[in-house]
Amino acid sequence: DADVTQTPRNRITKTGKRIMLECSQTKGHDRMYWYRQDPGLGLRLIYYSFDVKDINKGEISDGYSVSRQAQAKFSLSLESAIPNQTALYFCATSEGGTVKETQYFGPGTRLLVL
Amino acid sequence: KQEVTQIPAALSVPEGENLVLNCSFTDSAIYNLQWFRQDPGKGLTSLLLIQSSQREQTSGRLNASLDKSSGRSTLYIAASQPGDSATYLCAARFRETSGSRLTFGEGTQLTVNP
């Protein structure tokens, strides 16, 4: 079984709809992240969380919100989806704390906003 | 602004060729530099992580180097195979950014032709 899972894998929605993307991990990591990937722009950080009580904005958090329901679960919400939120969304986890830290990524959710 | 750039955006080579992918970053104050592989429909897989105190890391046919003074990293792939076809991303963890945030390059799409 995959260590980091994302649901749904693909989603089509309409402008103005509220949607939630979910991420679960079995790695036991405290740190979790949400990124979006757009063609030609690489991955950009939306939100991150260092533990259940810690939520922080990344570089492009406008239009998004998150919820850390448990150590293993981190959800991303689009309160009112707009077409320029069409992108590939990745969840990631890390153990944190050292120069050896690496991040482990889920398979991604492809979102299309019409 | 801390940025990561990858050149070229796409590369096509015949099977068996040795190749180099390039990554440059704007700030030498980094914790580490990582190389990831991204396959269509899948998440990112970490290939190599070079800590700021290291000059290179090797894994099988892959060798990554780091030169902080010039702000450059290279990923060398020896004896390329069709299975190496994927998008390769480099990411820097800058000391000045919060949240263990990785700053990604745009990626190099590699095609190895049989």
XYZ file of N, CA and C in Angstrom:
684
model
N 0.831 -1.191 0.000
C 0.000 0.000 0.000
C 0.872 1.250 0.000
N 0.385 2.297 -0.678
C 1.127 3.529 -0.764
C 1.191 4.201 0.605
N 2.319 4.889 0.869
C 2.492 5.549 2.146
C 1.694 6.851 2.219
N 1.545 7.524 1.080
C 0.816 8.788 1.013
C -0.259 8.635 -0.060
N -1.504 8.738 0.332
C -2.608 8.572 -0.608
C -3.413 9.855 -0.705
N -3.962 10.074 -1.894
C -4.776 11.260 -2.146
C -6.086 10.844 -2.797
N -7.163 11.463 -2.365
C -8.454 11.237 -2.983
C -9.174 12.561 -3.186
N -9.887 12.731 -4.310
C -9.901 11.824 -5.454
C -8.635 11.959 -6.283
N -8.462 11.104 -7.251
C -7.304 11.216 -8.147
C -7.594 12.197 -9.279
N -8.838 12.277 -9.664
C -9.263 13.215 -10.708
C -10.595 13.831 -10.302
N -10.749 15.127 -10.620
C -11.998 15.788 -10.260
C -12.283 16.891 -11.264
N -13.532 16.908 -11.724
C -14.006 17.994 -12.568
C -15.104 18.707 -11.806
N -15.023 20.005 -11.712
C -16.024 20.765 -10.987
C -16.329 22.051 -11.737
N -17.335 22.751 -11.271
C -17.729 23.991 -11.926
C -17.329 25.196 -11.075
N -17.172 26.309 -11.738
C -16.850 27.562 -11.045
C -17.856 27.832 -9.938
N -17.331 28.190 -8.755
C -18.184 28.526 -7.622
C -18.461 27.378 -6.675
N -18.164 26.158 -7.075
C -18.410 24.999 -6.227
C -17.337 24.871 -5.151
N -17.727 24.300 -4.028
C -16.771 23.998 -2.966
C -16.325 22.556 -3.112
N -15.028 22.347 -3.059
C -14.528 20.986 -3.144
C -13.439 20.760 -2.110
N -13.251 19.493 -1.759
C -12.231 19.121 -0.787
C -11.363 18.022 -1.365
N -10.073 18.198 -1.220
C -9.101 17.175 -1.589
C -8.523 16.608 -0.296
N -8.404 15.279 -0.251
C -7.972 14.657 0.988
C -6.634 13.946 0.822
N -5.898 13.937 1.914
C -4.592 13.298 1.928
C -4.453 12.503 3.223
N -3.976 11.267 3.079
C -3.708 10.426 4.243
C -2.322 9.827 4.122
N -1.670 9.636 5.273
C -0.336 9.051 5.246
C -0.171 8.021 6.357
N 0.632 7.021 6.060
C 0.915 5.969 7.032
C 2.383 5.990 7.450
N 3.076 7.061 7.121
C 4.502 7.142 7.424
C 4.770 7.596 8.862
N 3.737 8.082 9.537
C 3.944 8.540 10.905
C 4.649 9.872 11.003
N 4.669 10.631 9.905
C 5.337 11.927 9.903
C 4.450 13.005 10.502
N 5.081 13.963 11.167
C 4.332 15.079 11.727
C 4.041 16.156 10.689
N 4.925 16.323 9.724
C 4.821 17.438 8.780
C 4.103 17.019 7.516
N 3.154 17.859 7.114
C 2.425 17.604 5.877
C 2.299 18.903 5.087
N 2.195 18.743 3.760
C 2.243 19.887 2.849
C 1.229 19.696 1.719
N 0.748 20.811 1.192
C -0.020 20.813 -0.051
C 0.676 21.709 -1.064
N 0.891 21.149 -2.264
C 1.490 21.877 -3.379
C 0.532 21.836 -4.566
N 0.695 22.809 -5.456
C 0.063 22.702 -6.766
C 1.137 22.811 -7.833
N 0.871 22.105 -8.937
C 1.813 22.115 -10.049
C 1.093 22.596 -11.293
N 1.659 23.594 -11.917
C 1.149 24.123 -13.175
C 2.227 23.967 -14.234
N 1.831 23.738 -15.473
C 2.826 23.578 -16.552
C 3.767 24.766 -16.605
N 5.067 24.482 -16.628
C 6.061 25.548 -16.742
C 6.348 26.318 -15.472
N 5.654 25.988 -14.380
C 5.853 26.753 -13.138
C 6.382 25.902 -11.999
N 6.599 24.640 -12.200
C 7.078 23.812 -11.102
C 6.011 23.639 -10.038
N 6.407 23.201 -8.858
C 5.488 23.030 -7.735
C 5.572 24.247 -6.830
N 4.428 24.688 -6.346
C 4.387 25.821 -5.416
C 3.606 25.426 -4.165
N 4.090 25.871 -3.020
C 3.519 25.479 -1.739
C 2.272 26.295 -1.426
N 1.197 25.597 -1.056
C -0.070 26.256 -0.716
C -0.187 26.422 0.795
N -0.115 25.341 1.528
C -0.168 25.329 2.991
C 0.734 24.223 3.509
N 1.146 24.373 4.777
C 1.879 23.307 5.433
C 1.515 23.259 6.907
N 1.766 22.086 7.496
C 1.401 21.853 8.894
C 2.492 21.032 9.552
N 2.981 21.498 10.688
C 4.041 20.780 11.395
C 3.488 19.809 12.422
N 2.256 20.003 12.866
C 1.557 19.038 13.697
C 0.083 19.403 13.691
N -0.715 18.660 14.419
C -2.165 18.803 14.352
C -2.619 20.222 14.697
N -1.896 20.896 15.564
C -2.315 22.229 15.993
C -1.601 23.347 15.251
N -0.851 23.007 14.231
C -0.032 23.987 13.535
C -0.401 24.045 12.056
N -0.852 25.199 11.593
C -1.204 25.401 10.190
C -0.522 26.695 9.730
N 0.104 26.646 8.562
C 0.818 27.811 8.056
C 0.543 28.016 6.574
N 0.470 29.269 6.179
C 0.294 29.584 4.769
C 1.602 29.429 4.021
N 1.485 28.961 2.780
C 2.624 28.912 1.901
C 2.638 30.134 1.003
N 3.239 29.995 -0.156
C 3.389 31.153 -1.046
C 2.150 31.490 -1.851
N 1.190 30.563 -1.981
C 0.012 30.845 -2.797
C -1.254 30.347 -2.111
N -1.547 30.812 -0.912
C -2.653 30.280 -0.122
C -4.015 30.927 -0.425
N -4.034 32.044 -1.119
C -5.311 32.723 -1.389
C -6.259 31.821 -2.152
N -7.510 31.721 -1.649
C -8.518 30.904 -2.310
C -8.566 29.477 -1.807
N -7.669 29.147 -0.877
C -7.591 27.798 -0.324
C -7.688 27.840 1.200
N -8.136 26.719 1.778
C -8.060 26.531 3.218
C -7.701 25.079 3.479
N -7.234 24.793 4.686
C -6.836 23.427 5.026
C -7.361 23.055 6.392
N -7.365 21.755 6.632
C -7.748 21.203 7.929
C -6.843 20.019 8.229
N -6.262 20.022 9.424
C -5.434 18.885 9.854
C -6.247 18.122 10.896
N -6.934 17.086 10.430
C -7.880 16.373 11.282
C -7.181 15.432 12.264
N -6.015 14.992 11.883
C -5.245 14.052 12.700
C -3.818 14.084 12.172
N -2.925 13.422 12.873
C -1.547 13.400 12.390
C -1.492 12.857 10.963
N -2.362 11.909 10.668
C -2.283 11.219 9.386
C -3.123 11.866 8.286
N -3.905 12.880 8.589
C -4.849 13.413 7.606
C -4.751 14.923 7.474
N -4.692 15.362 6.217
C -4.551 16.795 5.919
C -5.373 17.083 4.675
N -6.415 17.911 4.816
C -7.335 18.165 3.713
C -7.172 19.582 3.179
N -7.343 19.716 1.897
C -7.284 21.016 1.219
C -8.655 21.329 0.645
N -9.163 22.535 0.925
C -10.474 22.933 0.417
C -10.363 24.154 -0.482
N -11.170 24.114 -1.529
C -11.377 25.280 -2.369
C -12.800 25.740 -2.090
N -12.947 26.860 -1.402
C -14.273 27.288 -0.956
C -15.181 27.647 -2.122
N -14.627 28.281 -3.130
C -15.384 28.664 -4.320
C -14.429 28.554 -5.509
N -14.469 27.394 -6.143
C -13.470 27.107 -7.178
C -13.561 28.073 -8.356
N -12.401 28.406 -8.906
C -12.317 29.244 -10.100
C -11.404 28.561 -11.117
N -11.588 28.877 -12.409
C -10.826 28.165 -13.448
C -9.306 28.201 -13.274
N -8.745 29.287 -12.729
C -7.284 29.306 -12.619
C -6.771 28.456 -11.470
N -7.670 27.740 -10.789
C -7.261 26.732 -9.816
C -7.148 25.347 -10.457
N -7.382 25.280 -11.736
C -7.134 24.051 -12.481
C -5.643 23.746 -12.433
N -5.300 22.585 -11.896
C -3.892 22.247 -11.697
C -3.806 20.809 -11.196
N -2.572 20.364 -11.013
C -2.277 19.080 -10.384
C -1.873 19.373 -8.939
N -2.555 18.753 -7.987
C -2.314 19.033 -6.573
C -1.621 17.833 -5.925
N -0.568 18.147 -5.172
C 0.183 17.108 -4.480
C 0.186 17.343 -2.980
N 0.043 16.252 -2.250
C 0.253 16.241 -0.816
C 1.631 15.619 -0.560
N 2.297 16.084 0.464
C 3.605 15.525 0.805
C 3.755 15.473 2.320
N 4.648 14.613 2.781
C 4.943 14.511 4.203
C 6.446 14.515 4.411
N 6.861 14.855 5.612
C 8.280 14.755 5.951
C 8.425 14.573 7.445
N 9.583 14.028 7.798
C 9.876 13.816 9.213
C 10.348 15.102 9.858
N 11.056 15.909 9.060
C 11.435 17.229 9.519
C 12.677 17.286 10.360
N 13.184 18.489 10.501
C 14.135 18.797 11.544
C 15.608 18.746 11.212
N 15.997 18.142 10.075
C 17.434 18.040 9.825
C 17.751 18.376 8.376
N 19.036 18.528 8.116
C 19.442 18.804 6.744
C 19.237 17.600 5.842
N 18.942 16.443 6.462
C 18.701 15.249 5.670
C 17.233 15.084 5.305
N 16.417 16.039 5.727
C 14.984 15.889 5.518
C 14.617 15.820 4.049
N 13.819 14.833 3.694
C 13.253 14.771 2.359
C 11.746 14.684 2.491
N 11.062 14.975 1.422
C 9.610 14.929 1.429
C 9.131 13.773 0.557
N 8.039 13.156 1.002
C 7.453 12.024 0.309
C 6.095 12.460 -0.242
N 5.904 12.233 -1.525
C 4.746 12.774 -2.219
C 3.688 11.720 -2.497
N 2.424 12.164 -2.471
C 1.330 11.342 -2.930
C 1.268 11.349 -4.451
N 0.331 10.598 -5.037
C 0.248 10.458 -6.495
C -0.361 11.654 -7.203
N -0.967 12.563 -6.441
C -1.527 13.764 -7.054
C -3.015 13.663 -7.328
N -3.660 14.818 -7.343
C -5.067 14.945 -7.742
C -5.124 15.938 -8.893
N -5.669 15.478 -10.011
C -5.812 16.372 -11.162
C -7.172 17.029 -11.101
N -7.188 18.358 -10.967
C -8.423 19.123 -10.813
C -8.660 19.998 -12.027
N -9.870 19.921 -12.544
C -10.294 20.777 -13.654
C -11.499 21.580 -13.193
N -11.392 22.895 -13.253
C -12.490 23.789 -12.893
C -13.027 24.425 -14.169
N -14.293 24.143 -14.454
C -14.899 24.654 -15.696
C -15.584 25.994 -15.489
N 14.834 37.375 -4.538
C 13.901 36.244 -4.450
C 14.658 34.960 -4.711
N 14.363 33.942 -3.912
C 15.041 32.666 -4.067
C 14.355 31.844 -5.149
N 15.120 31.480 -6.139
C 14.558 30.765 -7.280
C 15.436 29.593 -7.679
N 14.790 28.634 -8.331
C 15.490 27.469 -8.882
C 15.119 27.369 -10.353
N 16.124 27.161 -11.185
C 15.912 27.112 -12.627
C 16.525 25.854 -13.193
N 15.824 25.215 -14.128
C 16.356 24.013 -14.770
C 16.426 24.199 -16.273
N 17.539 23.800 -16.803
C 17.772 23.866 -18.244
C 18.401 22.544 -18.693
N 17.934 21.928 -19.824
C 16.860 22.418 -20.684
C 15.492 22.000 -20.161
N 14.440 22.510 -20.769
C 13.084 22.113 -20.384
C 12.756 20.721 -20.878
N 13.368 20.319 -21.977
C 13.143 18.991 -22.530
C 14.427 18.512 -23.182
N 14.603 17.193 -23.140
C 15.815 16.586 -23.683
C 15.467 15.214 -24.233
N 15.937 14.933 -25.437
C 15.701 13.638 -26.058
C 17.039 13.040 -26.465
N 17.309 11.810 -26.027
C 18.597 11.182 -26.290
C 18.389 9.730 -26.718
N 19.336 9.164 -27.434
C 19.247 7.732 -27.757
C 19.676 6.888 -26.568
N 19.144 5.701 -26.516
C 19.474 4.775 -25.437
C 20.983 4.549 -25.357
N 21.498 4.475 -24.140
C 22.920 4.211 -23.932
C 23.761 5.459 -23.721
N 23.198 6.594 -24.050
C 23.971 7.844 -23.929
C 24.062 8.287 -22.473
N 25.204 8.867 -22.125
C 25.345 9.521 -20.826
C 24.822 10.941 -20.949
N 24.149 11.444 -19.925
C 23.569 12.775 -20.035
C 23.651 13.527 -18.710
N 23.528 14.843 -18.816
C 23.596 15.725 -17.664
C 22.395 16.657 -17.668
N 21.729 16.727 -16.536
C 20.648 17.684 -16.337
C 21.153 18.777 -15.400
N 20.768 19.999 -15.691
C 21.292 21.140 -14.952
C 20.243 21.816 -14.076
N 20.692 22.312 -12.945
C 19.833 23.019 -12.003
C 20.644 24.177 -11.429
N 20.070 25.351 -11.400
C 20.748 26.499 -10.787
C 19.842 27.140 -9.749
N 20.448 27.713 -8.714
C 19.678 28.327 -7.641
C 20.319 29.654 -7.268
N 19.488 30.570 -6.783
C 19.917 31.960 -6.658
C 20.579 32.300 -5.330
N 20.470 31.420 -4.333
C 20.986 31.723 -3.000
C 21.794 30.524 -2.512
N 23.045 30.743 -2.174
C 23.902 29.626 -1.771
C 23.613 29.130 -0.354
N 22.797 29.859 0.397
C 22.476 29.460 1.768
C 21.336 28.440 1.736
N 21.701 27.186 1.551
C 20.708 26.122 1.469
C 20.996 25.061 2.515
N 19.945 24.352 2.925
C 20.120 23.173 3.780
C 20.485 21.968 2.927
N 19.762 21.831 1.826
C 20.032 20.711 0.927
C 19.446 20.984 -0.452
N 19.808 20.119 -1.373
C 19.318 20.177 -2.748
C 18.884 18.764 -3.098
N 17.672 18.643 -3.642
C 17.159 17.317 -3.945
C 16.804 17.201 -5.411
N 16.947 15.991 -5.902
C 16.492 15.648 -7.248
C 15.347 14.640 -7.125
N 14.263 14.932 -7.870
C 13.092 14.076 -7.891
C 12.835 13.602 -9.313
N 12.140 12.491 -9.388
C 11.654 11.984 -10.663
C 10.129 12.005 -10.617
N 9.507 12.449 -11.712
C 8.047 12.461 -11.810
C 7.613 11.701 -13.049
N 6.815 10.659 -12.833
C 6.241 9.886 -13.925
C 4.790 10.297 -14.114
N 4.286 10.256 -15.348
C 2.892 10.650 -15.606
C 1.925 9.870 -14.731
N 1.003 10.575 -14.102
C 0.008 9.921 -13.277
C 0.495 9.479 -11.920
N 1.731 9.770 -11.619
C 2.304 9.381 -10.325
C 2.901 10.594 -9.638
N 3.171 10.440 -8.382
C 3.766 11.529 -7.620
C 5.254 11.634 -7.877
N 5.888 12.435 -7.057
C 7.324 12.620 -7.171
C 8.049 11.583 -6.321
N 9.143 11.073 -6.857
C 9.976 10.131 -6.129
C 11.335 10.762 -5.910
N 11.786 10.792 -4.673
C 13.087 11.364 -4.376
C 14.190 10.444 -4.891
N 15.114 10.998 -5.654
C 16.225 10.234 -6.199
C 17.487 10.398 -5.344
N 17.862 11.643 -5.137
C 19.087 11.930 -4.405
C 18.898 13.214 -3.609
N 19.495 13.250 -2.435
C 19.502 14.452 -1.607
C 20.944 14.765 -1.264
N 21.363 15.985 -1.544
C 22.726 16.418 -1.222
C 22.640 17.465 -0.115
N 23.226 17.161 1.013
C 23.257 18.127 2.098
C 24.215 19.269 1.744
N 24.039 20.396 2.392
C 24.836 21.580 2.048
C 26.335 21.359 2.251
N 26.687 20.437 3.138
C 28.107 20.180 3.412
C 28.719 19.161 2.449
N 27.897 18.588 1.584
C 28.365 17.558 0.664
C 28.587 18.122 -0.726
N 29.388 17.400 -1.519
C 29.653 17.824 -2.894
C 28.911 16.958 -3.906
N 28.642 15.703 -3.535
C 27.929 14.845 -4.464
C 27.312 13.653 -3.739
N 26.372 13.029 -4.440
C 25.735 11.812 -3.972
C 25.535 10.899 -5.172
N 25.636 9.599 -4.926
C 25.514 8.624 -6.006
C 24.523 7.544 -5.609
N 23.744 7.135 -6.624
C 22.850 6.001 -6.445
C 22.758 5.279 -7.770
N 23.384 4.110 -7.835
C 23.361 3.350 -9.075
C 23.955 4.128 -10.233
N 23.163 4.315 -11.298
C 23.651 5.039 -12.477
C 23.513 6.555 -12.340
N 23.025 7.018 -11.209
C 22.796 8.441 -10.995
C 23.874 9.039 -10.106
N 24.315 10.229 -10.491
C 25.256 10.971 -9.662
C 24.837 12.425 -9.664
N 24.641 12.984 -8.478
C 24.270 14.389 -8.371
C 25.408 15.144 -7.689
N 25.719 16.303 -8.232
C 26.766 17.150 -7.654
C 26.171 18.464 -7.196
N 26.881 19.105 -6.269
C 26.430 20.380 -5.730
C 27.614 21.328 -5.623
N 27.473 22.513 -6.198
C 28.474 23.565 -6.087
C 27.757 24.817 -5.585
N 27.800 25.032 -4.286
C 27.069 26.153 -3.706
C 27.624 27.497 -4.164
N 28.923 27.569 -4.332
C 29.534 28.859 -4.680
C 29.043 29.371 -6.021
N 28.780 28.454 -6.946
C 28.272 28.866 -8.255
C 26.766 28.739 -8.348
N 26.140 28.196 -7.326
C 24.689 28.035 -7.342
C 24.220 27.021 -8.362
N 24.947 25.902 -8.450
C 24.607 24.929 -9.471
C 24.624 23.500 -8.928
N 23.723 22.696 -9.489
C 23.725 21.262 -9.252
C 23.508 20.565 -10.577
N 24.116 19.403 -10.724
C 23.905 18.619 -11.939
C 23.507 17.205 -11.550
N 22.674 16.610 -12.387
C 22.316 15.200 -12.257
C 22.857 14.486 -13.477
N 23.764 13.575 -13.240
C 24.392 12.796 -14.299
C 23.739 11.416 -14.335
N 23.281 11.030 -15.520
C 22.694 9.707 -15.714
C 23.583 8.952 -16.684
N 24.115 7.849 -16.232
C 25.000 7.036 -17.069
C 24.208 5.977 -17.814
N 24.641 5.707 -19.024
C 24.068 4.621 -19.831
C 22.542 4.654 -19.792
N 21.974 5.725 -20.293
C 20.537 5.943 -20.179
C 19.727 4.803 -20.816
N 18.536 4.574 -20.249
C 17.630 3.514 -20.689
C 16.239 4.111 -20.939
N 15.439 3.470 -21.792
C 14.078 3.988 -22.015
C 13.282 4.171 -20.721
N 13.533 3.324 -19.730
C 12.852 3.447 -18.440
C 13.224 4.687 -17.667
N 14.272 5.376 -18.094
C 14.650 6.639 -17.445
C 13.787 7.799 -17.923
N 12.982 7.567 -18.940
C 12.117 8.635 -19.471
C 11.143 9.089 -18.391
N 11.189 10.368 -18.080
C 10.375 10.953 -17.013
C 10.709 12.433 -16.953
N 10.030 13.137 -16.062
C 10.400 14.521 -15.776
C 11.237 14.546 -14.502
N 12.352 15.259 -14.565
C 13.262 15.345 -13.430
C 13.196 16.754 -12.854
N 12.955 16.814 -11.565
C 12.821 18.095 -10.884
C 13.909 18.240 -9.830
N 14.488 19.407 -9.738
C 15.365 19.690 -8.610
C 14.669 20.666 -7.681
N 15.009 20.594 -6.408
C 14.367 21.446 -5.405
C 15.392 21.809 -4.341
N 15.415 23.069 -3.981
C 16.331 23.553 -2.951
C 15.560 23.896 -1.690
N 16.162 23.596 -0.572
C 15.604 24.014 0.705
C 16.467 25.159 1.219
N 16.009 26.374 0.973
C 16.764 27.554 1.352
C 16.660 27.808 2.840
N 17.734 28.291 3.424
C 17.750 28.569 4.860
C 16.806 29.698 5.241
N 16.573 30.629 4.333
C 15.759 31.790 4.663
C 14.257 31.517 4.615
N 13.854 30.408 4.022
C 12.418 30.148 3.914
C 11.940 29.346 5.110
N 10.698 29.555 5.469
C 10.151 28.884 6.640
C 9.452 27.595 6.233
N 9.219 26.766 7.209
C 8.376 25.604 6.982
C 8.993 24.485 6.182
N 10.318 24.408 6.165
C 10.957 23.351 5.388
C 10.501 23.367 3.947
N 10.176 24.529 3.482
C 9.627 24.628 2.138
C 10.681 24.315 1.094
N 10.289 23.508 0.140
C 11.136 23.234 -1.008
C 10.774 24.208 -2.123
N 11.778 24.768 -2.744
C 11.574 25.612 -3.920
C 11.980 24.798 -5.132
N 11.021 24.561 -6.021
C 11.227 23.659 -7.151
C 11.595 24.416 -8.413
N 12.396 23.749 -9.242
C 12.575 24.194 -10.610
C 11.401 23.715 -11.451
N 11.425 24.134 -12.720
C 10.306 23.801 -13.603
C 10.377 22.375 -14.145
N 11.525 21.758 -14.004
C 11.674 20.383 -14.454
C 12.279 20.253 -15.839
N 12.917 19.121 -16.089
C 13.416 18.744 -17.417
C 12.735 17.446 -17.812
N 12.043 17.482 -18.936
C 11.363 16.285 -19.435
C 12.334 15.497 -20.301
N 12.697 14.320 -19.830
C 13.680 13.483 -20.514
C 12.999 12.347 -21.272
N 13.376 12.184 -22.518
C 12.931 11.046 -23.325
C 14.157 10.286 -23.794
N 14.201 8.991 -23.477
C 15.285 8.125 -23.931
C 14.709 7.189 -24.984
N 15.209 7.320 -26.188
C 14.668 6.565 -27.322
C 15.395 5.235 -27.515
N 14.624 4.149 -27.692
C 15.255 2.828 -27.883
C 16.069 2.781 -29.174
